[in-house]
Amino acid sequence: DAGVIQSPRHEVTEMGQEVTLRCKPISGHNSLFWYRQTMMRGLELLIYFNNNVPIDDSGMPEDRFSAKMPNASFSTLKIQPSEPRDSAVYFCASSLARSEQFFGPGTRLTVL
Amino acid sequence: AQSVTQPDIHITVSEGASLELRCNYSYGATPYLFWYVQSPGQGLQLLLKYFSGDTLVQGIKGFEAEFKRSQSSFNLRKPSVHWSDAAEYFCAVGDMEYGNKLVFGAGTILRVKS
């Protein structure tokens, strides 16, 4: 099993640019989660999907952030426009119903 | 709302010594509890989980945790720490009624001295 796949692993961009992070969940999993991890705020849940439908996006910091899951094997997290305070490690995780979450390796985003 | 408290931000233990990392949770119903480990630059890896049944659960890498409902605790233990256990450890409580949403503690950084 390939596990959760995230791309890119590292992203460096300039303030104001659009950033798109990608995630491929484990095949067969029906829940997908996007997290952000920073030193100051720790691990925060941004949004999660169940059967491709967004269930809870209360953690999305503001309208600059959006997430989609067009099918069961792909999700994107987009930041437009990006700001330096968005610099963080972004994790994607997936799970089966009522089971543990499996995390991807993360995308380290740096906004200059 | 659920919450998780990990009271120790940093812990340092000697290699070969025993380890206990504390975790307290707040949750109205029977909790689903997890411990994850994160090595530098890596994602989170599941160490063990408690859903129901035996309150002492065994995990990978020689770790175990005990669920104590009366104390709202789920402490992680290891009898003999190895240098490779140096990492950050996260306790989480799961709300299985709303998918598998997890609430994480702030984490405990474990340092192992030789």
mmCIF file of C-alpha atoms in Angstrom:
data_model
loop_
_atom_site.group_PDB
_atom_site.id
_atom_site.type_symbol
_atom_site.label_atom_id
_atom_site.label_comp_id
_atom_site.label_asym_id
_atom_site.label_seq_id
_atom_site.Cartn_x
_atom_site.Cartn_y
_atom_site.Cartn_z
ATOM 1 C CA ASP A 1 0.000 0.000 0.000
ATOM 2 C CA ALA A 2 1.446 3.372 -1.013
ATOM 3 C CA GLY A 3 -0.080 5.236 1.913
ATOM 4 C CA VAL A 4 -1.341 8.793 1.679
ATOM 5 C CA ILE A 5 0.487 10.700 -1.033
ATOM 6 C CA GLN A 6 1.013 14.436 -0.915
ATOM 7 C CA SER A 7 2.575 16.760 -3.442
ATOM 8 C CA PRO A 8 4.613 18.786 -3.573
ATOM 9 C CA ARG A 9 6.729 17.937 -0.533
ATOM 10 C CA HIS A 10 8.148 21.439 -0.422
ATOM 11 C CA GLU A 11 6.778 24.665 -1.864
ATOM 12 C CA VAL A 12 8.366 28.078 -1.770
ATOM 13 C CA THR A 13 6.356 30.933 -3.178
ATOM 14 C CA GLU A 14 6.025 34.667 -2.958
ATOM 15 C CA MET A 15 3.316 36.537 -1.178
ATOM 16 C CA GLY A 16 0.246 36.997 -3.347
ATOM 17 C CA GLN A 17 0.778 33.872 -5.416
ATOM 18 C CA GLU A 18 -1.689 31.026 -5.623
ATOM 19 C CA VAL A 19 -0.647 27.764 -3.978
ATOM 20 C CA THR A 20 -2.227 24.371 -4.615
ATOM 21 C CA LEU A 21 -1.491 21.378 -2.430
ATOM 22 C CA ARG A 22 -2.515 17.917 -3.540
ATOM 23 C CA CYS A 23 -3.450 14.723 -1.763
ATOM 24 C CA LYS A 24 -4.195 11.171 -2.813
ATOM 25 C CA PRO A 25 -5.804 9.193 0.031
ATOM 26 C CA ILE A 26 -5.389 5.497 0.647
ATOM 27 C CA SER A 27 -7.554 3.543 -1.742
ATOM 28 C CA GLY A 28 -10.875 2.581 -0.192
ATOM 29 C CA HIS A 29 -10.792 5.194 2.550
ATOM 30 C CA ASN A 30 -13.906 7.360 2.678
ATOM 31 C CA SER A 31 -12.780 10.219 4.928
ATOM 32 C CA LEU A 32 -10.107 12.797 4.136
ATOM 33 C CA PHE A 33 -8.676 15.461 6.405
ATOM 34 C CA TRP A 34 -6.498 18.531 5.869
ATOM 35 C CA TYR A 35 -4.378 19.770 8.794
ATOM 36 C CA ARG A 36 -1.958 22.625 9.287
ATOM 37 C CA GLN A 37 0.949 22.409 11.726
ATOM 38 C CA THR A 38 2.891 25.374 13.070
ATOM 39 C CA MET A 39 5.085 25.903 16.092
ATOM 40 C CA MET A 40 2.725 28.498 17.502
ATOM 41 C CA ARG A 41 -0.625 26.768 16.961
ATOM 42 C CA GLY A 42 0.301 23.101 16.816
ATOM 43 C CA LEU A 43 -1.795 20.749 14.698
ATOM 44 C CA GLU A 44 -5.054 22.270 13.469
ATOM 45 C CA LEU A 45 -7.810 20.577 11.511
ATOM 46 C CA LEU A 46 -8.731 22.759 8.559
ATOM 47 C CA ILE A 47 -11.436 20.738 6.830
ATOM 48 C CA TYR A 48 -12.579 17.186 6.389
ATOM 49 C CA PHE A 49 -14.552 15.293 3.808
ATOM 50 C CA ASN A 50 -16.688 12.197 4.103
ATOM 51 C CA ASN A 51 -17.519 10.384 0.865
ATOM 52 C CA ASN A 52 -16.137 13.401 -1.047
ATOM 53 C CA VAL A 53 -18.508 15.831 0.680
ATOM 54 C CA PRO A 54 -17.124 18.578 2.940
ATOM 55 C CA ILE A 55 -18.456 17.939 6.429
ATOM 56 C CA ASP A 56 -16.719 20.493 8.604
ATOM 57 C CA ASP A 57 -14.743 23.452 7.293
ATOM 58 C CA SER A 58 -14.848 25.477 10.486
ATOM 59 C CA GLY A 59 -11.081 25.292 10.745
ATOM 60 C CA MET A 60 -10.418 27.000 7.436
ATOM 61 C CA PRO A 61 -8.802 30.255 8.491
ATOM 62 C CA GLU A 62 -10.378 32.578 5.947
ATOM 63 C CA ASP A 63 -11.762 32.865 2.453
ATOM 64 C CA ARG A 64 -8.305 32.699 0.963
ATOM 65 C CA PHE A 65 -8.358 28.981 1.708
ATOM 66 C CA SER A 66 -10.469 26.529 -0.254
ATOM 67 C CA ALA A 67 -10.519 22.741 -0.552
ATOM 68 C CA LYS A 68 -12.073 20.372 -3.027
ATOM 69 C CA MET A 69 -12.463 16.649 -3.383
ATOM 70 C CA PRO A 70 -13.699 15.965 -6.917
ATOM 71 C CA ASN A 71 -13.448 12.189 -6.491
ATOM 72 C CA ALA A 72 -12.541 9.562 -3.944
ATOM 73 C CA SER A 73 -8.870 9.498 -4.921
ATOM 74 C CA PHE A 74 -7.919 13.173 -5.047
ATOM 75 C CA SER A 75 -8.190 16.352 -3.032
ATOM 76 C CA THR A 76 -6.704 19.820 -3.273
ATOM 77 C CA LEU A 77 -6.143 22.614 -0.793
ATOM 78 C CA LYS A 78 -5.730 26.013 -2.414
ATOM 79 C CA ILE A 79 -4.531 29.268 -0.936
ATOM 80 C CA GLN A 80 -5.156 32.399 -2.997
ATOM 81 C CA PRO A 81 -3.560 34.819 -2.414
ATOM 82 C CA SER A 82 -0.908 33.387 -0.144
ATOM 83 C CA GLU A 83 0.577 35.337 2.765
ATOM 84 C CA PRO A 84 3.728 34.797 4.856
ATOM 85 C CA ARG A 85 1.609 33.750 7.840
ATOM 86 C CA ASP A 86 0.400 30.780 5.813
ATOM 87 C CA SER A 87 3.885 29.258 6.069
ATOM 88 C CA ALA A 88 3.429 25.886 7.762
ATOM 89 C CA VAL A 89 3.448 22.162 7.173
ATOM 90 C CA TYR A 90 0.177 20.961 5.685
ATOM 91 C CA PHE A 91 -0.835 17.354 6.251
ATOM 92 C CA CYS A 92 -3.447 15.277 4.559
ATOM 93 C CA ALA A 93 -4.864 12.195 6.286
ATOM 94 C CA SER A 94 -7.401 9.570 5.334
ATOM 95 C CA SER A 95 -9.409 6.938 7.156
ATOM 96 C CA LEU A 96 -12.177 4.409 6.969
ATOM 97 C CA ALA A 97 -15.327 5.026 8.946
ATOM 98 C CA ARG A 98 -14.793 4.752 12.702
ATOM 99 C CA SER A 99 -11.117 3.976 12.398
ATOM 100 C CA GLU A 100 -7.764 5.633 12.785
ATOM 101 C CA GLN A 101 -6.401 8.275 10.459
ATOM 102 C CA PHE A 102 -3.358 7.656 8.300
ATOM 103 C CA PHE A 103 -1.214 10.696 7.629
ATOM 104 C CA GLY A 104 0.749 11.692 4.578
ATOM 105 C CA PRO A 105 4.321 13.005 4.767
ATOM 106 C CA GLY A 106 3.189 16.633 4.591
ATOM 107 C CA THR A 107 3.901 19.639 2.388
ATOM 108 C CA ARG A 108 6.212 22.267 3.827
ATOM 109 C CA LEU A 109 4.996 25.638 2.541
ATOM 110 C CA THR A 110 7.118 28.758 2.752
ATOM 111 C CA VAL A 111 5.601 32.055 1.646
ATOM 112 C CA LEU A 112 8.159 34.810 1.246
ATOM 113 C CA ALA B 1 -16.559 19.946 23.023
ATOM 114 C CA GLN B 2 -13.733 17.499 23.206
ATOM 115 C CA SER B 3 -10.299 18.566 24.361
ATOM 116 C CA VAL B 4 -6.967 16.905 25.060
ATOM 117 C CA THR B 5 -4.317 18.062 27.497
ATOM 118 C CA GLN B 6 -0.734 16.923 27.404
ATOM 119 C CA PRO B 7 0.746 18.672 30.428
ATOM 120 C CA ASP B 8 4.394 18.056 29.572
ATOM 121 C CA ILE B 9 5.794 20.034 26.648
ATOM 122 C CA HIS B 10 9.250 18.449 26.928
ATOM 123 C CA ILE B 11 10.474 15.315 28.662
ATOM 124 C CA THR B 12 14.043 14.071 28.822
ATOM 125 C CA VAL B 13 14.847 10.502 29.823
ATOM 126 C CA SER B 14 17.982 8.428 29.802
ATOM 127 C CA GLU B 15 18.294 5.603 27.336
ATOM 128 C CA GLY B 16 17.087 2.423 28.967
ATOM 129 C CA ALA B 17 14.908 4.232 31.491
ATOM 130 C CA SER B 18 11.153 3.890 31.633
ATOM 131 C CA LEU B 19 8.838 6.452 30.118
ATOM 132 C CA GLU B 20 5.356 7.727 30.838
ATOM 133 C CA LEU B 21 3.720 10.484 28.806
ATOM 134 C CA ARG B 22 0.564 11.940 30.248
ATOM 135 C CA CYS B 23 -2.681 12.609 28.430
ATOM 136 C CA ASN B 24 -5.985 13.829 29.828
ATOM 137 C CA TYR B 25 -9.092 14.228 27.733
ATOM 138 C CA SER B 26 -12.497 15.800 28.004
ATOM 139 C CA TYR B 27 -15.299 14.037 26.174
ATOM 140 C CA GLY B 28 -18.915 13.399 27.021
ATOM 141 C CA ALA B 29 -19.270 9.876 25.722
ATOM 142 C CA THR B 30 -17.011 6.860 25.519
ATOM 143 C CA PRO B 31 -13.914 8.203 23.822
ATOM 144 C CA TYR B 32 -11.889 6.790 21.004
ATOM 145 C CA LEU B 33 -8.279 7.501 21.993
ATOM 146 C CA PHE B 34 -5.069 7.498 20.007
ATOM 147 C CA TRP B 35 -1.374 8.075 20.386
ATOM 148 C CA TYR B 36 0.629 9.208 17.378
ATOM 149 C CA VAL B 37 4.378 9.790 17.018
ATOM 150 C CA GLN B 38 6.058 12.302 14.739
ATOM 151 C CA SER B 39 9.752 12.180 13.931
ATOM 152 C CA PRO B 40 11.369 15.374 12.614
ATOM 153 C CA GLY B 41 10.302 16.133 9.064
ATOM 154 C CA GLN B 42 7.856 13.241 8.994
ATOM 155 C CA GLY B 43 4.138 12.736 9.145
ATOM 156 C CA LEU B 44 2.291 11.299 12.111
ATOM 157 C CA GLN B 45 2.406 7.559 12.675
ATOM 158 C CA LEU B 46 -0.142 5.702 14.775
ATOM 159 C CA LEU B 47 1.351 4.024 17.856
ATOM 160 C CA LEU B 48 -1.828 2.585 19.342
ATOM 161 C CA LYS B 49 -5.540 3.129 19.755
ATOM 162 C CA TYR B 50 -8.327 2.427 22.219
ATOM 163 C CA PHE B 51 -11.882 1.934 21.065
ATOM 164 C CA SER B 52 -13.326 -0.419 23.674
ATOM 165 C CA GLY B 53 -12.559 -3.552 25.658
ATOM 166 C CA ASP B 54 -9.318 -4.129 27.553
ATOM 167 C CA THR B 55 -8.188 -0.828 29.002
ATOM 168 C CA LEU B 56 -4.509 -1.700 28.571
ATOM 169 C CA VAL B 57 -3.622 -1.543 24.898
ATOM 170 C CA GLN B 58 -0.425 -2.580 23.228
ATOM 171 C CA GLY B 59 1.059 -0.725 20.302
ATOM 172 C CA ILE B 60 4.008 -0.756 18.000
ATOM 173 C CA LYS B 61 7.632 -0.213 19.031
ATOM 174 C CA GLY B 62 7.020 -1.617 22.524
ATOM 175 C CA PHE B 63 4.602 1.116 23.630
ATOM 176 C CA GLU B 64 1.464 0.592 25.673
ATOM 177 C CA ALA B 65 -1.240 2.857 27.057
ATOM 178 C CA GLU B 66 -3.849 2.494 29.741
ATOM 179 C CA PHE B 67 -7.314 3.995 29.589
ATOM 180 C CA LYS B 68 -8.590 5.137 32.985
ATOM 181 C CA ARG B 69 -12.128 6.430 32.729
ATOM 182 C CA SER B 70 -12.225 7.654 36.346
ATOM 183 C CA GLN B 71 -9.221 9.873 35.702
ATOM 184 C CA SER B 72 -10.046 10.761 32.089
ATOM 185 C CA SER B 73 -6.539 9.711 31.224
ATOM 186 C CA PHE B 74 -4.789 7.720 28.525
ATOM 187 C CA ASN B 75 -1.119 7.709 29.476
ATOM 188 C CA LEU B 76 1.532 6.248 27.197
ATOM 189 C CA ARG B 77 4.270 4.053 28.642
ATOM 190 C CA LYS B 78 7.379 2.231 27.576
ATOM 191 C CA PRO B 79 9.511 0.168 29.968
ATOM 192 C CA SER B 80 12.876 0.900 28.335
ATOM 193 C CA VAL B 81 13.449 3.845 26.023
ATOM 194 C CA HIS B 82 15.737 3.647 23.009
ATOM 195 C CA TRP B 83 17.528 6.615 21.441
ATOM 196 C CA SER B 84 15.372 6.147 18.338
ATOM 197 C CA ASP B 85 12.254 6.964 20.393
ATOM 198 C CA ALA B 86 13.222 10.644 20.440
ATOM 199 C CA ALA B 87 10.319 12.351 18.689
ATOM 200 C CA GLU B 88 7.144 14.282 19.364
ATOM 201 C CA TYR B 89 4.158 12.381 20.699
ATOM 202 C CA PHE B 90 0.544 13.398 20.241
ATOM 203 C CA CYS B 91 -2.492 12.152 22.102
ATOM 204 C CA ALA B 92 -5.845 12.500 20.325
ATOM 205 C CA VAL B 93 -9.503 11.883 21.076
ATOM 206 C CA GLY B 94 -11.857 10.936 18.283
ATOM 207 C CA ASP B 95 -15.436 11.967 17.759
ATOM 208 C CA MET B 96 -16.722 8.948 15.875
ATOM 209 C CA GLU B 97 -20.223 10.391 15.697
ATOM 210 C CA TYR B 98 -18.962 13.001 13.220
ATOM 211 C CA GLY B 99 -16.906 10.868 10.945
ATOM 212 C CA ASN B 100 -13.485 10.306 12.413
ATOM 213 C CA LYS B 101 -12.732 13.866 13.477
ATOM 214 C CA LEU B 102 -9.799 13.960 15.886
ATOM 215 C CA VAL B 103 -8.847 16.544 18.460
ATOM 216 C CA PHE B 104 -5.117 16.545 19.186
ATOM 217 C CA GLY B 105 -3.171 17.564 22.229
ATOM 218 C CA ALA B 106 -0.323 20.039 21.923
ATOM 219 C CA GLY B 107 2.267 17.268 21.872
ATOM 220 C CA THR B 108 5.143 16.201 24.093
ATOM 221 C CA ILE B 109 8.693 16.328 22.778
ATOM 222 C CA LEU B 110 10.747 13.415 24.037
ATOM 223 C CA ARG B 111 14.503 13.745 24.280
ATOM 224 C CA VAL B 112 16.627 10.693 25.021
ATOM 225 C CA LYS B 113 20.040 11.149 26.541
ATOM 226 C CA SER B 114 22.743 8.510 26.360
#
